[in-house]
Coordinates of C-alpha atoms and ligand atoms in Angstrom, one line a residue:
M1 CA -247.4 -117.1 92.5
T2 CA -246.0 -120.2 92.4
A3 CA -245.2 -122.5 88.6
A4 CA -247.6 -124.9 89.1
V5 CA -250.4 -122.2 89.8
A6 CA -249.2 -120.0 86.8
T7 CA -249.2 -123.1 84.6
I8 CA -252.9 -123.7 85.3
R9 CA -253.9 -120.2 85.3
A10 CA -252.4 -120.1 82.1
H11 CA -253.7 -122.8 80.6
T12 CA -257.4 -123.3 82.1
V13 CA -260.5 -121.7 82.3
L14 CA -262.7 -121.6 85.5
T15 CA -266.2 -123.7 84.3
P16 CA -268.7 -125.8 85.7
P17 CA -268.6 -129.7 84.7
S18 CA -271.1 -130.8 82.5
L19 CA -273.3 -132.6 85.4
V20 CA -272.0 -130.3 88.3
P21 CA -273.0 -127.0 87.4
E22 CA -273.0 -126.1 90.7
I23 CA -268.9 -126.1 91.5
L24 CA -266.5 -124.7 89.3
L25 CA -263.0 -125.9 88.3
Y26 CA -260.0 -124.9 86.4
Q27 CA -260.5 -126.8 83.6
A28 CA -258.8 -126.8 79.4
T29 CA -260.6 -126.1 76.9
E30 CA -258.4 -127.7 74.5
L31 CA -256.5 -131.1 75.5
T32 CA -253.1 -130.9 72.9
A33 CA -252.6 -127.3 74.5
I34 CA -252.6 -128.4 78.2
W35 CA -250.9 -131.2 77.3
Q36 CA -247.8 -129.5 75.6
A37 CA -248.1 -126.7 78.5
T38 CA -247.8 -129.6 81.2
E39 CA -245.1 -131.5 79.2
A40 CA -243.0 -128.5 79.4
W41 CA -243.6 -128.1 83.2
L42 CA -243.0 -132.0 83.9
A43 CA -240.0 -131.2 81.8
V44 CA -238.6 -128.7 84.3
H45 CA -239.7 -130.8 87.1
N46 CA -238.5 -134.0 86.4
V47 CA -242.3 -135.8 87.0
S48 CA -244.0 -137.7 84.1
D49 CA -248.1 -137.4 84.9
P50 CA -250.8 -136.2 82.1
P51 CA -252.7 -133.3 83.2
F52 CA -255.9 -135.7 84.7
W53 CA -256.5 -132.7 86.9
A54 CA -257.4 -130.3 84.0
F55 CA -260.7 -132.2 83.3
A56 CA -263.6 -133.7 85.3
W57 CA -263.9 -137.1 84.7
P58 CA -267.3 -138.8 84.3
G59 CA -266.4 -140.8 87.8
G60 CA -265.8 -137.6 89.5
Q61 CA -268.7 -136.1 88.4
A62 CA -271.0 -138.8 89.0
L63 CA -269.5 -139.0 92.7
A64 CA -270.2 -135.2 93.0
R65 CA -273.4 -135.6 91.7
Y66 CA -274.6 -138.2 93.9
M67 CA -273.2 -136.2 97.2
L68 CA -275.0 -132.7 96.4
D69 CA -278.2 -134.8 95.5
H70 CA -277.5 -136.8 99.0
P71 CA -276.2 -134.7 101.6
A72 CA -277.1 -136.7 104.2
R73 CA -274.5 -139.6 103.0
V74 CA -271.5 -137.3 103.3
A75 CA -273.0 -134.8 106.1
G76 CA -270.4 -134.7 109.0
R77 CA -268.0 -137.2 107.8
L78 CA -264.3 -137.4 107.7
V79 CA -263.5 -137.8 104.0
L80 CA -260.7 -138.5 101.5
D81 CA -261.0 -137.8 97.9
F82 CA -258.4 -140.2 96.8
A83 CA -256.7 -140.0 92.9
A84 CA -258.4 -136.5 93.3
G85 CA -257.5 -135.1 90.2
S86 CA -259.2 -131.6 90.0
G87 CA -260.6 -132.6 93.1
I88 CA -264.1 -132.6 92.0
A89 CA -265.6 -135.0 94.4
G90 CA -263.8 -133.7 97.5
L91 CA -265.2 -130.0 96.7
A92 CA -268.4 -131.7 96.2
A93 CA -268.0 -133.8 99.7
A94 CA -267.1 -130.1 101.2
R95 CA -270.0 -128.4 100.0
A96 CA -272.5 -131.2 101.1
G97 CA -271.5 -130.8 104.5
A98 CA -268.5 -133.0 105.4
A99 CA -266.3 -132.1 108.9
W100 CA -263.1 -132.6 106.8
V101 CA -261.7 -133.2 103.5
E102 CA -258.4 -134.0 102.5
A103 CA -257.7 -134.4 98.6
N104 CA -254.7 -136.8 97.9
D105 CA -253.0 -137.2 94.3
I106 CA -249.6 -138.3 93.6
D107 CA -249.4 -135.5 90.8
P108 CA -248.0 -132.2 92.5
L109 CA -249.8 -130.1 89.7
A110 CA -253.1 -131.8 90.8
L111 CA -252.8 -130.7 94.3
A112 CA -252.1 -127.2 92.9
A113 CA -255.4 -127.3 90.9
V114 CA -257.6 -128.7 94.1
G115 CA -256.4 -125.7 95.7
L116 CA -257.4 -123.3 93.0
N117 CA -260.5 -124.9 92.6
A118 CA -261.2 -124.8 96.7
E119 CA -260.6 -121.2 96.8
A120 CA -263.0 -120.6 93.8
N121 CA -265.5 -122.4 95.4
E122 CA -264.9 -121.0 98.6
L123 CA -264.7 -124.7 100.1
A124 CA -261.9 -126.1 102.6
V125 CA -260.5 -129.1 101.0
A126 CA -257.0 -130.1 102.3
A127 CA -254.3 -131.3 99.9
L128 CA -252.5 -134.4 101.2
A129 CA -249.1 -135.1 98.9
G130 CA -247.3 -138.2 98.3
D131 CA -248.5 -142.0 97.8
I132 CA -250.7 -142.8 100.7
V133 CA -251.3 -145.9 99.3
G134 CA -250.4 -148.7 102.3
S135 CA -251.4 -146.0 104.9
P136 CA -253.6 -146.4 107.9
C137 CA -257.4 -145.7 107.5
R138 CA -258.2 -142.5 109.3
W139 CA -261.3 -141.6 107.5
D140 CA -265.2 -142.3 106.9
L141 CA -265.7 -142.1 103.6
I142 CA -262.8 -142.6 100.8
L143 CA -264.0 -141.6 97.4
C144 CA -262.5 -143.1 94.4
G145 CA -263.4 -141.4 90.9
D146 CA -262.3 -142.9 87.6
V147 CA -259.3 -144.7 89.4
C148 CA -259.5 -148.2 87.4
Y149 CA -257.7 -147.1 84.0
E150 CA -254.6 -148.4 84.3
G151 CA -253.5 -152.1 85.1
P152 CA -250.8 -151.6 87.2
M153 CA -252.5 -148.7 89.2
T154 CA -255.5 -150.6 90.0
R155 CA -253.6 -153.9 90.7
R156 CA -251.4 -151.4 93.5
I157 CA -254.4 -149.6 94.9
L158 CA -257.5 -152.3 95.5
P159 CA -256.1 -154.4 97.9
W160 CA -255.2 -151.4 99.8
L161 CA -258.9 -149.8 99.2
K162 CA -260.3 -153.1 100.4
A163 CA -258.2 -153.2 103.5
M164 CA -259.6 -149.0 103.9
A165 CA -263.0 -150.7 103.2
G166 CA -263.0 -152.7 106.4
G167 CA -263.0 -149.6 108.5
A168 CA -264.6 -146.8 106.4
E169 CA -267.1 -146.8 103.5
V170 CA -265.2 -146.9 100.2
W171 CA -267.1 -145.5 97.1
I172 CA -265.6 -146.2 93.7
A173 CA -266.9 -144.3 90.8
D174 CA -266.6 -145.9 87.2
P175 CA -267.6 -145.5 83.6
G176 CA -266.6 -148.7 82.1
R177 CA -262.7 -148.5 82.3
A178 CA -261.0 -151.8 81.6
Y179 CA -259.8 -152.7 85.1
L180 CA -262.8 -152.2 87.2
P181 CA -263.0 -155.9 89.4
A182 CA -265.7 -158.1 88.4
D183 CA -266.8 -158.9 92.0
G184 CA -266.5 -157.1 95.2
L185 CA -268.5 -154.2 94.2
E186 CA -272.1 -153.1 95.1
S187 CA -273.9 -150.5 92.9
F188 CA -275.8 -148.0 94.4
A189 CA -276.1 -144.9 91.6
A190 CA -275.5 -144.7 88.2
Y191 CA -275.6 -141.2 85.9
D192 CA -275.2 -140.5 82.3
V193 CA -272.0 -138.2 82.1
P194 CA -272.1 -135.8 78.7
T195 CA -268.2 -136.2 77.8
S196 CA -265.6 -134.9 75.2
L197 CA -264.8 -136.6 72.3
Q198 CA -261.3 -135.6 72.7
L199 CA -261.0 -137.3 75.9
E200 CA -263.8 -140.1 75.4
D201 CA -264.7 -142.2 72.2
R202 CA -268.3 -141.2 73.0
T203 CA -270.5 -138.0 74.0
T204 CA -271.9 -139.8 76.9
R205 CA -270.6 -142.5 79.2
R206 CA -272.8 -144.0 82.0
A207 CA -270.6 -143.7 85.5
V208 CA -271.8 -146.3 87.9
L209 CA -271.5 -145.8 92.0
Y210 CA -269.8 -148.7 93.7
R211 CA -269.7 -149.4 97.4
L212 CA -266.5 -151.4 97.7
L213 CA -266.8 -154.7 100.0
P214 CA -264.4 -155.6 102.4
D215 CA -262.2 -158.2 102.0
A216 CA -264.2 -161.7 103.0
T217 CA -260.9 -162.9 105.1
Ligands
LIG1 C1 -258.6 -140.2 85.4 S1 -258.0 -139.4 86.8 C2 -259.3 -139.2 88.0 C3 -259.6 -137.8 88.4 C4 -261.0 -137.4 89.4 N1 -260.8 -138.5 90.5 C5 -261.9 -137.3 88.6 O1 -262.6 -138.2 88.5 O2 -262.0 -136.5 88.1 C6 -257.1 -140.2 87.9 C7 -256.1 -139.6 89.0 O3 -255.5 -140.9 89.6 C8 -253.9 -140.0 89.9 N2 -253.5 -141.3 90.7 C9 -252.5 -142.1 89.9 N3 -252.2 -142.8 90.8 C10 -252.3 -142.3 91.9 C11 -251.9 -142.6 93.1 N4 -251.1 -144.5 93.1 N5 -252.3 -142.4 94.5 C12 -252.8 -141.3 93.9 N6 -253.4 -140.9 93.0 C13 -253.3 -141.5 91.9 C14 -253.7 -139.5 88.9 O4 -252.6 -138.7 88.8 C15 -255.2 -138.7 88.5 O5 -255.2 -137.5 88.6

């Protein structure tokens, strides 16, 4: 067992997220413990990402719910779960009948979690490591759950995602984060996602699914 897998197994429980009972994820039950454990792992491996992968964020849950309820939108397509965290959106795409699913995250622990979660659900999701912002499009559908929570990150990924939207469908699922762009988005579904007060400042967040419109130029 790798150190990453051991860290994940030791500090999480295999449970379904609130809105998606069909999928099991290795999730943290207590924020402080997972944060401390991850910091210890980070210190050894010299990286600095917080344990986003240990939670199913409202955006990822809304994407998963939509795809499981509308499998025809996903079936047979080449799918990228971008900034995948636990991989919840990619797992739902695979369950909904996507032809091929890749999950990308810059956090290596997230990719290890995606592998464990895929195995637990008997689904095929390929882990795509590293920073892929700027790479050419080879997908039909790009899923982005909860990616507008930080200014520098959003400013960096959005121009690339808009360029991708010229050749693929790009879905952003957002629960009201500060850096969601004010225009260039077309909403097509929304869900009230039960959330934990440990992570959010309320017990429910409304996550809206948007199609990102390509640049007009
Ligand atoms: C709030 S979490 C959302 C995770 C998942 N999509 C969900 O909805 O549950 C944001 C994720 O973005 C990842 N991330 C941040 N910058 C990234 C980048 N440049 N490329 C890929 N992933 C990135 C983080 O590591 C983290 O896992």
